[in-house]
PDB file of C-alpha atoms in Angstrom:
ATOM      1  CA  MET C  16      31.186 130.353  38.812  1.00  0.00           C
ATOM      2  CA  GLY C  17      28.833 128.627  41.235  1.00  0.00           C
ATOM      3  CA  THR C  18      26.817 125.446  40.617  1.00  0.00           C
ATOM      4  CA  VAL C  19      26.491 124.024  37.098  1.00  0.00           C
ATOM      5  CA  HIS C  20      24.516 120.877  36.375  1.00  0.00           C
ATOM      6  CA  LYS C  21      26.405 118.246  34.392  1.00  0.00           C
ATOM      7  CA  THR C  22      23.846 118.375  31.553  1.00  0.00           C
ATOM      8  CA  ALA C  23      24.144 122.144  31.053  1.00  0.00           C
ATOM      9  CA  ILE C  24      25.932 123.428  27.932  1.00  0.00           C
ATOM     10  CA  ILE C  25      27.902 126.661  28.354  1.00  0.00           C
ATOM     11  CA  ASP C  26      29.983 128.019  25.489  1.00  0.00           C
ATOM     12  CA  ASN C  27      33.608 128.608  26.439  1.00  0.00           C
ATOM     13  CA  ASN C  28      33.344 132.231  25.280  1.00  0.00           C
ATOM     14  CA  ALA C  29      30.370 133.078  27.506  1.00  0.00           C
ATOM     15  CA  LYS C  30      31.148 135.392  30.420  1.00  0.00           C
ATOM     16  CA  ILE C  31      29.645 134.066  33.639  1.00  0.00           C
ATOM     17  CA  GLY C  32      29.657 135.979  36.939  1.00  0.00           C
ATOM     18  CA  LYS C  33      30.134 134.755  40.486  1.00  0.00           C
ATOM     19  CA  ASN C  34      27.778 132.453  42.373  1.00  0.00           C
ATOM     20  CA  VAL C  35      25.668 131.606  39.323  1.00  0.00           C
ATOM     21  CA  THR C  36      23.427 128.527  39.401  1.00  0.00           C
ATOM     22  CA  VAL C  37      22.839 126.742  36.085  1.00  0.00           C
ATOM     23  CA  GLY C  38      20.318 123.907  36.205  1.00  0.00           C
ATOM     24  CA  PRO C  39      19.715 120.802  34.077  1.00  0.00           C
ATOM     25  CA  ASN C  40      19.711 121.094  30.272  1.00  0.00           C
ATOM     26  CA  CYS C  41      20.340 124.837  30.217  1.00  0.00           C
ATOM     27  CA  ILE C  42      22.180 126.336  27.235  1.00  0.00           C
ATOM     28  CA  ILE C  43      24.255 129.537  27.340  1.00  0.00           C
ATOM     29  CA  GLY C  44      25.650 130.879  24.066  1.00  0.00           C
ATOM     30  CA  ALA C  45      29.021 132.333  23.149  1.00  0.00           C
ATOM     31  CA  ASN C  46      28.046 136.008  23.217  1.00  0.00           C
ATOM     32  CA  VAL C  47      26.221 135.975  26.548  1.00  0.00           C
ATOM     33  CA  THR C  48      27.370 137.961  29.576  1.00  0.00           C
ATOM     34  CA  LEU C  49      25.670 136.817  32.773  1.00  0.00           C
ATOM     35  CA  GLY C  50      26.069 138.763  36.029  1.00  0.00           C
ATOM     36  CA  ASN C  51      26.556 137.602  39.599  1.00  0.00           C
ATOM     37  CA  ASN C  52      24.063 135.565  41.638  1.00  0.00           C
ATOM     38  CA  CYS C  53      21.845 134.656  38.699  1.00  0.00           C
ATOM     39  CA  ILE C  54      19.771 131.477  38.756  1.00  0.00           C
ATOM     40  CA  LEU C  55      18.831 129.424  35.704  1.00  0.00           C
ATOM     41  CA  GLN C  56      16.487 126.614  36.672  1.00  0.00           C
ATOM     42  CA  SER C  57      16.031 123.884  34.048  1.00  0.00           C
ATOM     43  CA  ASN C  58      15.889 123.995  30.228  1.00  0.00           C
ATOM     44  CA  VAL C  59      16.655 127.719  30.115  1.00  0.00           C
ATOM     45  CA  ILE C  60      18.192 128.960  26.844  1.00  0.00           C
ATOM     46  CA  ILE C  61      20.143 132.215  26.718  1.00  0.00           C
ATOM     47  CA  GLU C  62      21.787 133.085  23.437  1.00  0.00           C
ATOM     48  CA  GLY C  63      22.537 135.991  21.099  1.00  0.00           C
ATOM     49  CA  HIS C  64      24.445 139.132  22.037  1.00  0.00           C
ATOM     50  CA  THR C  65      22.801 139.251  25.452  1.00  0.00           C
ATOM     51  CA  THR C  66      24.039 141.132  28.514  1.00  0.00           C
ATOM     52  CA  ILE C  67      22.368 140.326  31.837  1.00  0.00           C
ATOM     53  CA  GLY C  68      22.965 142.035  35.184  1.00  0.00           C
ATOM     54  CA  ASN C  69      23.012 140.622  38.703  1.00  0.00           C
ATOM     55  CA  ASN C  70      20.458 138.676  40.753  1.00  0.00           C
ATOM     56  CA  ASN C  71      18.192 137.614  37.907  1.00  0.00           C
ATOM     57  CA  CYS C  72      16.147 134.414  38.125  1.00  0.00           C
ATOM     58  CA  PHE C  73      15.052 132.470  35.031  1.00  0.00           C
ATOM     59  CA  PHE C  74      12.440 129.792  35.675  1.00  0.00           C
ATOM     60  CA  ASN C  75      12.005 126.576  33.715  1.00  0.00           C
ATOM     61  CA  SER C  76      12.099 126.807  29.908  1.00  0.00           C
ATOM     62  CA  ALA C  77      12.572 130.565  29.583  1.00  0.00           C
ATOM     63  CA  VAL C  78      14.113 131.399  26.182  1.00  0.00           C
ATOM     64  CA  VAL C  79      16.066 134.641  26.082  1.00  0.00           C
ATOM     65  CA  GLY C  80      18.136 136.384  23.408  1.00  0.00           C
ATOM     66  CA  THR C  81      16.841 134.574  20.334  1.00  0.00           C
ATOM     67  CA  ILE C  82      16.793 136.395  17.001  1.00  0.00           C
ATOM     68  CA  PRO C  83      13.834 138.688  16.240  1.00  0.00           C
ATOM     69  CA  GLN C  84      10.730 137.400  14.496  1.00  0.00           C
ATOM     70  CA  ASP C  85      11.128 140.025  11.794  1.00  0.00           C
ATOM     71  CA  LEU C  86      11.620 139.232   8.108  1.00  0.00           C
ATOM     72  CA  LYS C  87      13.691 142.412   7.709  1.00  0.00           C
ATOM     73  CA  TYR C  88      16.331 141.074  10.091  1.00  0.00           C
ATOM     74  CA  LYS C  89      19.556 140.232   8.220  1.00  0.00           C
ATOM     75  CA  ASN C  90      21.598 138.337  10.812  1.00  0.00           C
ATOM     76  CA  GLU C  91      23.253 141.396  12.343  1.00  0.00           C
ATOM     77  CA  PRO C  92      24.711 141.038  15.867  1.00  0.00           C
ATOM     78  CA  THR C  93      21.811 142.900  17.494  1.00  0.00           C
ATOM     79  CA  GLU C  94      21.473 143.028  21.258  1.00  0.00           C
ATOM     80  CA  LEU C  95      19.405 142.352  24.344  1.00  0.00           C
ATOM     81  CA  VAL C  96      20.309 144.141  27.588  1.00  0.00           C
ATOM     82  CA  ILE C  97      18.763 143.148  30.944  1.00  0.00           C
ATOM     83  CA  GLY C  98      19.279 144.921  34.294  1.00  0.00           C
ATOM     84  CA  ASP C  99      19.285 143.550  37.851  1.00  0.00           C
ATOM     85  CA  ASN C 100      16.881 141.754  40.197  1.00  0.00           C
ATOM     86  CA  ASN C 101      14.391 140.554  37.603  1.00  0.00           C
ATOM     87  CA  THR C 102      12.254 137.410  37.633  1.00  0.00           C
ATOM     88  CA  PHE C 103      11.409 135.622  34.384  1.00  0.00           C
ATOM     89  CA  ARG C 104       8.840 132.891  34.903  1.00  0.00           C
ATOM     90  CA  GLU C 105       8.193 129.719  32.906  1.00  0.00           C
ATOM     91  CA  PHE C 106       8.289 129.920  29.095  1.00  0.00           C
ATOM     92  CA  VAL C 107       8.995 133.656  28.916  1.00  0.00           C
ATOM     93  CA  THR C 108      10.468 134.553  25.508  1.00  0.00           C
ATOM     94  CA  ILE C 109      12.551 137.662  24.755  1.00  0.00           C
ATOM     95  CA  ASN C 110      14.095 138.509  21.378  1.00  0.00           C
ATOM     96  CA  THR C 111      17.121 140.597  20.551  1.00  0.00           C
ATOM     97  CA  SER C 112      16.515 143.765  18.528  1.00  0.00           C
ATOM     98  CA  ALA C 113      15.981 143.773  14.779  1.00  0.00           C
ATOM     99  CA  THR C 114      18.240 146.807  14.282  1.00  0.00           C
ATOM    100  CA  MET C 115      21.681 147.767  15.532  1.00  0.00           C
ATOM    101  CA  GLU C 116      20.603 151.258  16.646  1.00  0.00           C
ATOM    102  CA  GLU C 117      18.209 150.196  19.400  1.00  0.00           C
ATOM    103  CA  PRO C 118      18.749 147.094  21.550  1.00  0.00           C
ATOM    104  CA  THR C 119      15.886 145.324  23.244  1.00  0.00           C
ATOM    105  CA  THR C 120      16.098 146.344  26.914  1.00  0.00           C
ATOM    106  CA  ILE C 121      14.610 145.187  30.209  1.00  0.00           C
ATOM    107  CA  GLY C 122      15.264 147.394  33.241  1.00  0.00           C
ATOM    108  CA  SER C 123      15.596 146.249  36.858  1.00  0.00           C
ATOM    109  CA  ASP C 124      13.203 144.847  39.479  1.00  0.00           C
ATOM    110  CA  CYS C 125      10.713 143.568  36.901  1.00  0.00           C
ATOM    111  CA  LEU C 126       8.451 140.511  37.001  1.00  0.00           C
ATOM    112  CA  LEU C 127       7.606 138.792  33.717  1.00  0.00           C
ATOM    113  CA  MET C 128       5.095 136.032  34.330  1.00  0.00           C
ATOM    114  CA  ALA C 129       4.681 132.751  32.475  1.00  0.00           C
ATOM    115  CA  TYR C 130       4.308 132.705  28.685  1.00  0.00           C
ATOM    116  CA  SER C 131       4.804 136.450  28.251  1.00  0.00           C
ATOM    117  CA  HIS C 132       6.618 137.521  25.086  1.00  0.00           C
ATOM    118  CA  ILE C 133       8.853 140.567  24.562  1.00  0.00           C
ATOM    119  CA  ALA C 134       9.550 141.192  20.880  1.00  0.00           C
ATOM    120  CA  HIS C 135      12.430 142.967  19.168  1.00  0.00           C
ATOM    121  CA  ASN C 136      13.364 146.551  20.051  1.00  0.00           C
ATOM    122  CA  CYS C 137      11.044 146.709  23.049  1.00  0.00           C
ATOM    123  CA  GLN C 138      12.161 149.045  25.826  1.00  0.00           C
ATOM    124  CA  ILE C 139      10.915 147.938  29.260  1.00  0.00           C
ATOM    125  CA  GLY C 140      11.559 150.214  32.257  1.00  0.00           C
ATOM    126  CA  ASN C 141      12.081 149.440  35.941  1.00  0.00           C
ATOM    127  CA  LYS C 142       9.612 147.807  38.355  1.00  0.00           C
ATOM    128  CA  VAL C 143       7.341 146.679  35.528  1.00  0.00           C
ATOM    129  CA  ILE C 144       4.926 143.773  36.065  1.00  0.00           C
ATOM    130  CA  ILE C 145       3.883 141.849  32.964  1.00  0.00           C
ATOM    131  CA  ALA C 146       1.351 139.121  33.741  1.00  0.00           C
ATOM    132  CA  ASN C 147       0.760 135.712  32.173  1.00  0.00           C
ATOM    133  CA  SER C 148       0.549 135.431  28.373  1.00  0.00           C
ATOM    134  CA  VAL C 149       0.992 139.149  27.683  1.00  0.00           C
ATOM    135  CA  GLN C 150       2.198 139.599  24.090  1.00  0.00           C
ATOM    136  CA  LEU C 151       4.282 142.643  23.184  1.00  0.00           C
ATOM    137  CA  ALA C 152       4.945 143.346  19.512  1.00  0.00           C
ATOM    138  CA  GLY C 153       8.095 145.136  18.311  1.00  0.00           C
ATOM    139  CA  HIS C 154       9.297 148.610  19.262  1.00  0.00           C
ATOM    140  CA  ILE C 155       7.006 148.994  22.290  1.00  0.00           C
ATOM    141  CA  HIS C 156       8.122 151.324  25.089  1.00  0.00           C
ATOM    142  CA  ILE C 157       6.852 150.574  28.603  1.00  0.00           C
ATOM    143  CA  HIS C 158       7.894 153.107  31.216  1.00  0.00           C
ATOM    144  CA  ASP C 159       8.652 152.538  34.911  1.00  0.00           C
ATOM    145  CA  ASN C 160       6.155 151.042  37.385  1.00  0.00           C
ATOM    146  CA  VAL C 161       3.637 149.869  34.790  1.00  0.00           C
ATOM    147  CA  SER C 162       1.431 146.820  35.454  1.00  0.00           C
ATOM    148  CA  ILE C 163      -0.114 144.875  32.566  1.00  0.00           C
ATOM    149  CA  GLY C 164      -2.812 142.259  33.183  1.00  0.00           C
ATOM    150  CA  GLY C 165      -2.760 138.776  31.720  1.00  0.00           C
ATOM    151  CA  MET C 166      -3.569 137.873  28.106  1.00  0.00           C
ATOM    152  CA  THR C 167      -3.136 141.459  26.922  1.00  0.00           C
ATOM    153  CA  ALA C 168      -1.836 142.136  23.400  1.00  0.00           C
ATOM    154  CA  VAL C 169      -0.019 145.376  22.578  1.00  0.00           C
ATOM    155  CA  HIS C 170       0.427 146.692  19.032  1.00  0.00           C
ATOM    156  CA  GLN C 171       3.902 147.572  17.745  1.00  0.00           C
ATOM    157  CA  PHE C 172       5.264 151.071  18.474  1.00  0.00           C
ATOM    158  CA  VAL C 173       2.808 151.663  21.339  1.00  0.00           C
ATOM    159  CA  LYS C 174       4.053 153.574  24.405  1.00  0.00           C
ATOM    160  CA  ILE C 175       2.681 153.020  27.922  1.00  0.00           C
ATOM    161  CA  GLY C 176       3.449 155.767  30.442  1.00  0.00           C
ATOM    162  CA  LYS C 177       4.672 155.561  34.035  1.00  0.00           C
ATOM    163  CA  PHE C 178       2.425 154.071  36.717  1.00  0.00           C
ATOM    164  CA  ALA C 179      -0.247 153.043  34.207  1.00  0.00           C
ATOM    165  CA  PHE C 180      -2.373 150.039  35.157  1.00  0.00           C
ATOM    166  CA  VAL C 181      -3.619 147.942  32.241  1.00  0.00           C
ATOM    167  CA  GLY C 182      -6.393 145.447  32.926  1.00  0.00           C
ATOM    168  CA  GLY C 183      -6.244 141.893  31.613  1.00  0.00           C
ATOM    169  CA  LYS C 184      -7.519 140.658  28.229  1.00  0.00           C
ATOM    170  CA  SER C 185      -6.940 144.079  26.698  1.00  0.00           C
ATOM    171  CA  GLY C 186      -6.005 144.954  23.136  1.00  0.00           C
ATOM    172  CA  ILE C 187      -3.919 148.136  22.904  1.00  0.00           C
ATOM    173  CA  LYS C 188      -3.345 149.958  19.622  1.00  0.00           C
ATOM    174  CA  LYS C 189      -2.724 153.510  20.863  1.00  0.00           C
ATOM    175  CA  ASP C 190      -0.527 155.035  23.555  1.00  0.00           C
ATOM    176  CA  VAL C 191      -1.588 154.810  27.204  1.00  0.00           C
ATOM    177  CA  PRO C 192      -0.926 158.015  29.205  1.00  0.00           C
ATOM    178  CA  PRO C 193       0.980 157.796  32.488  1.00  0.00           C
ATOM    179  CA  PHE C 194      -0.861 157.451  35.795  1.00  0.00           C
ATOM    180  CA  THR C 195      -4.034 156.099  34.143  1.00  0.00           C
ATOM    181  CA  ARG C 196      -5.929 152.829  34.413  1.00  0.00           C
ATOM    182  CA  GLY C 197      -8.006 151.068  31.812  1.00  0.00           C
ATOM    183  CA  GLU C 198      -8.955 147.850  30.081  1.00  0.00           C
ATOM    184  CA  GLY C 199     -10.836 146.439  27.135  1.00  0.00           C
ATOM    185  CA  PHE C 200     -10.608 145.187  23.584  1.00  0.00           C
ATOM    186  CA  PRO C 201     -10.285 147.753  22.124  1.00  0.00           C
ATOM    187  CA  TYR C 202      -8.591 149.410  25.074  1.00  0.00           C
ATOM    188  CA  TYR C 203     -10.128 152.415  26.809  1.00  0.00           C
ATOM    189  CA  VAL C 204      -8.890 154.636  29.639  1.00  0.00           C
ATOM    190  CA  ALA C 205     -11.305 154.365  32.574  1.00  0.00           C
ATOM    191  CA  GLY C 206      -9.752 156.821  35.018  1.00  0.00           C
ATOM    192  CA  LEU C 207      -6.711 157.762  37.014  1.00  0.00           C
ATOM    193  CA  ASN C 208      -4.757 154.947  38.701  1.00  0.00           C
ATOM    194  CA  THR C 209      -5.561 156.473  42.087  1.00  0.00           C
ATOM    195  CA  VAL C 210      -5.119 153.332  44.199  1.00  0.00           C
ATOM    196  CA  GLY C 211      -1.775 152.568  42.592  1.00  0.00           C
ATOM    197  CA  LEU C 212      -0.589 156.129  43.121  1.00  0.00           C
ATOM    198  CA  GLN C 213      -1.606 156.053  46.784  1.00  0.00           C
ATOM    199  CA  ARG C 214       0.186 152.746  47.329  1.00  0.00           C
ATOM    200  CA  SER C 215       3.284 154.189  45.674  1.00  0.00           C
ATOM    201  CA  GLY C 216       3.359 157.121  48.081  1.00  0.00           C
ATOM    202  CA  PHE C 217       2.128 159.971  45.888  1.00  0.00           C
ATOM    203  CA  SER C 218       0.800 162.873  47.933  1.00  0.00           C
ATOM    204  CA  LYS C 219      -2.818 164.053  47.909  1.00  0.00           C
ATOM    205  CA  GLU C 220      -1.623 167.262  46.238  1.00  0.00           C
ATOM    206  CA  VAL C 221      -0.060 165.351  43.342  1.00  0.00           C
ATOM    207  CA  ILE C 222      -3.074 163.068  42.903  1.00  0.00           C
ATOM    208  CA  TYR C 223      -5.459 166.039  42.924  1.00  0.00           C
ATOM    209  CA  ALA C 224      -3.337 167.821  40.298  1.00  0.00           C
ATOM    210  CA  LEU C 225      -3.227 164.705  38.123  1.00  0.00           C
ATOM    211  CA  LYS C 226      -7.021 164.368  38.349  1.00  0.00           C
ATOM    212  CA  LYS C 227      -7.318 167.919  37.023  1.00  0.00           C
ATOM    213  CA  THR C 228      -5.036 167.050  34.115  1.00  0.00           C
ATOM    214  CA  TYR C 229      -6.816 163.759  33.432  1.00  0.00           C
ATOM    215  CA  LYS C 230     -10.205 165.496  33.320  1.00  0.00           C
ATOM    216  CA  LEU C 231      -8.901 168.025  30.802  1.00  0.00           C
ATOM    217  CA  PHE C 232      -7.988 165.294  28.318  1.00  0.00           C
ATOM    218  CA  TYR C 233     -10.770 162.809  29.043  1.00  0.00           C
ATOM    219  CA  LYS C 234     -13.794 164.646  30.469  1.00  0.00           C
ATOM    220  CA  SER C 235     -13.780 168.103  28.873  1.00  0.00           C
ATOM    221  CA  LYS C 236     -14.999 166.922  25.431  1.00  0.00           C
ATOM    222  CA  MET C 237     -12.085 168.792  23.857  1.00  0.00           C
ATOM    223  CA  ASN C 238      -9.983 167.107  21.207  1.00  0.00           C
ATOM    224  CA  ARG C 239      -6.290 166.568  21.855  1.00  0.00           C
ATOM    225  CA  THR C 240      -5.197 169.796  20.153  1.00  0.00           C
ATOM    226  CA  GLN C 241      -7.678 171.896  22.113  1.00  0.00           C
ATOM    227  CA  ALA C 242      -6.793 170.237  25.425  1.00  0.00           C
ATOM    228  CA  LEU C 243      -3.067 170.746  24.841  1.00  0.00           C
ATOM    229  CA  GLU C 244      -3.684 174.410  24.092  1.00  0.00           C
ATOM    230  CA  LYS C 245      -5.634 174.853  27.324  1.00  0.00           C
ATOM    231  CA  ALA C 246      -2.952 172.967  29.257  1.00  0.00           C
ATOM    232  CA  LYS C 247      -0.488 175.718  28.330  1.00  0.00           C
ATOM    233  CA  HIS C 248      -2.367 178.006  30.689  1.00  0.00           C
ATOM    234  CA  PHE C 249      -2.147 175.738  33.733  1.00  0.00           C
ATOM    235  CA  GLU C 250      -0.274 177.567  36.471  1.00  0.00           C
ATOM    236  CA  ASN C 251       2.293 176.040  38.840  1.00  0.00           C
ATOM    237  CA  LEU C 252       2.460 172.725  37.008  1.00  0.00           C
ATOM    238  CA  LEU C 253       3.741 169.847  39.094  1.00  0.00           C
ATOM    239  CA  PRO C 254       6.355 167.554  37.477  1.00  0.00           C
ATOM    240  CA  GLU C 255       3.798 164.746  37.258  1.00  0.00           C
ATOM    241  CA  GLN C 256       1.347 166.983  35.397  1.00  0.00           C
ATOM    242  CA  LYS C 257       4.050 168.054  32.979  1.00  0.00           C
ATOM    243  CA  LEU C 258       4.957 164.408  32.390  1.00  0.00           C
ATOM    244  CA  PHE C 259       1.309 163.619  31.543  1.00  0.00           C
ATOM    245  CA  ILE C 260       0.958 166.603  29.204  1.00  0.00           C
ATOM    246  CA  ASP C 261       4.290 166.003  27.478  1.00  0.00           C
ATOM    247  CA  PHE C 262       3.406 162.340  26.939  1.00  0.00           C
ATOM    248  CA  VAL C 263       0.167 163.336  25.201  1.00  0.00           C
ATOM    249  CA  LYS C 264       1.896 166.023  23.153  1.00  0.00           C
ATOM    250  CA  GLU C 265       4.653 163.688  21.967  1.00  0.00           C
ATOM    251  CA  SER C 266       2.392 160.729  21.187  1.00  0.00           C
ATOM    252  CA  GLU C 267       2.752 159.674  17.563  1.00  0.00           C
ATOM    253  CA  ARG C 268       0.039 156.990  17.525  1.00  0.00           C
ATOM    254  CA  GLY C 269      -2.445 159.094  19.484  1.00  0.00           C
ATOM    255  CA  ILE C 270      -3.655 158.310  22.978  1.00  0.00           C
ATOM    256  CA  SER C 271      -6.160 155.632  23.925  1.00  0.00           C
ATOM    257  CA  ARG C 272      -9.766 156.776  24.055  1.00  0.00           C
ATOM    258  CA  GLY C 273     -11.784 157.300  27.215  1.00  0.00           C
ATOM    259  CA  LYS C 274     -15.128 155.766  28.029  1.00  0.00           C
TER     260      LYS C 274
END
């Protein structure tokens, strides 16, 4: 198993991988599966029907796999699934789902900073950065490579698209299109996440095409229906443009306003 502190409590039915470190006063429940090379520092609690991949690090007092904070929950064996290579800092809390159909999920290579909260049925992608004290309500979908600044609150059922950059102290009630940046309470989209796209290796051609798409939805003074209709006539759409347009088209809450 690895190294287990004498004060740790691990249920006999828990499945623990190789080379796992379990620090002082940690608790691991009966229905937990913990992958190889994971590290639990001190006072970490992992319970519920929780499956965790390899190389994850849980800092002091993280609480993972507790039941959802949802009055509709009826004690079903709902799930939390976590990928590989994630870091969960101090006092992070993550709940299992409130329904059997959709587990709470965290992808791989994510960083969840101190005091952040992931509620039931949230779907977090890969390489997501969630800063200190970010609060996610239930059923939120955050796609790959998103960064969310500290002390941000996100309304239930909101979707945040790939490579979006959300500034700190924001309050988000509507969907945030991919590749954009913004901030505010209430949240507004301020522009394209150009610096982030450049750092991630997107070509000048792709960034130029995304700027054209962004301007259609945020600078043309058209409403969403009109902009989507005009977008049908774009020629030689790049995959990133199509992703942006499809995200807007499929948004159920509506997209965040511009400034």
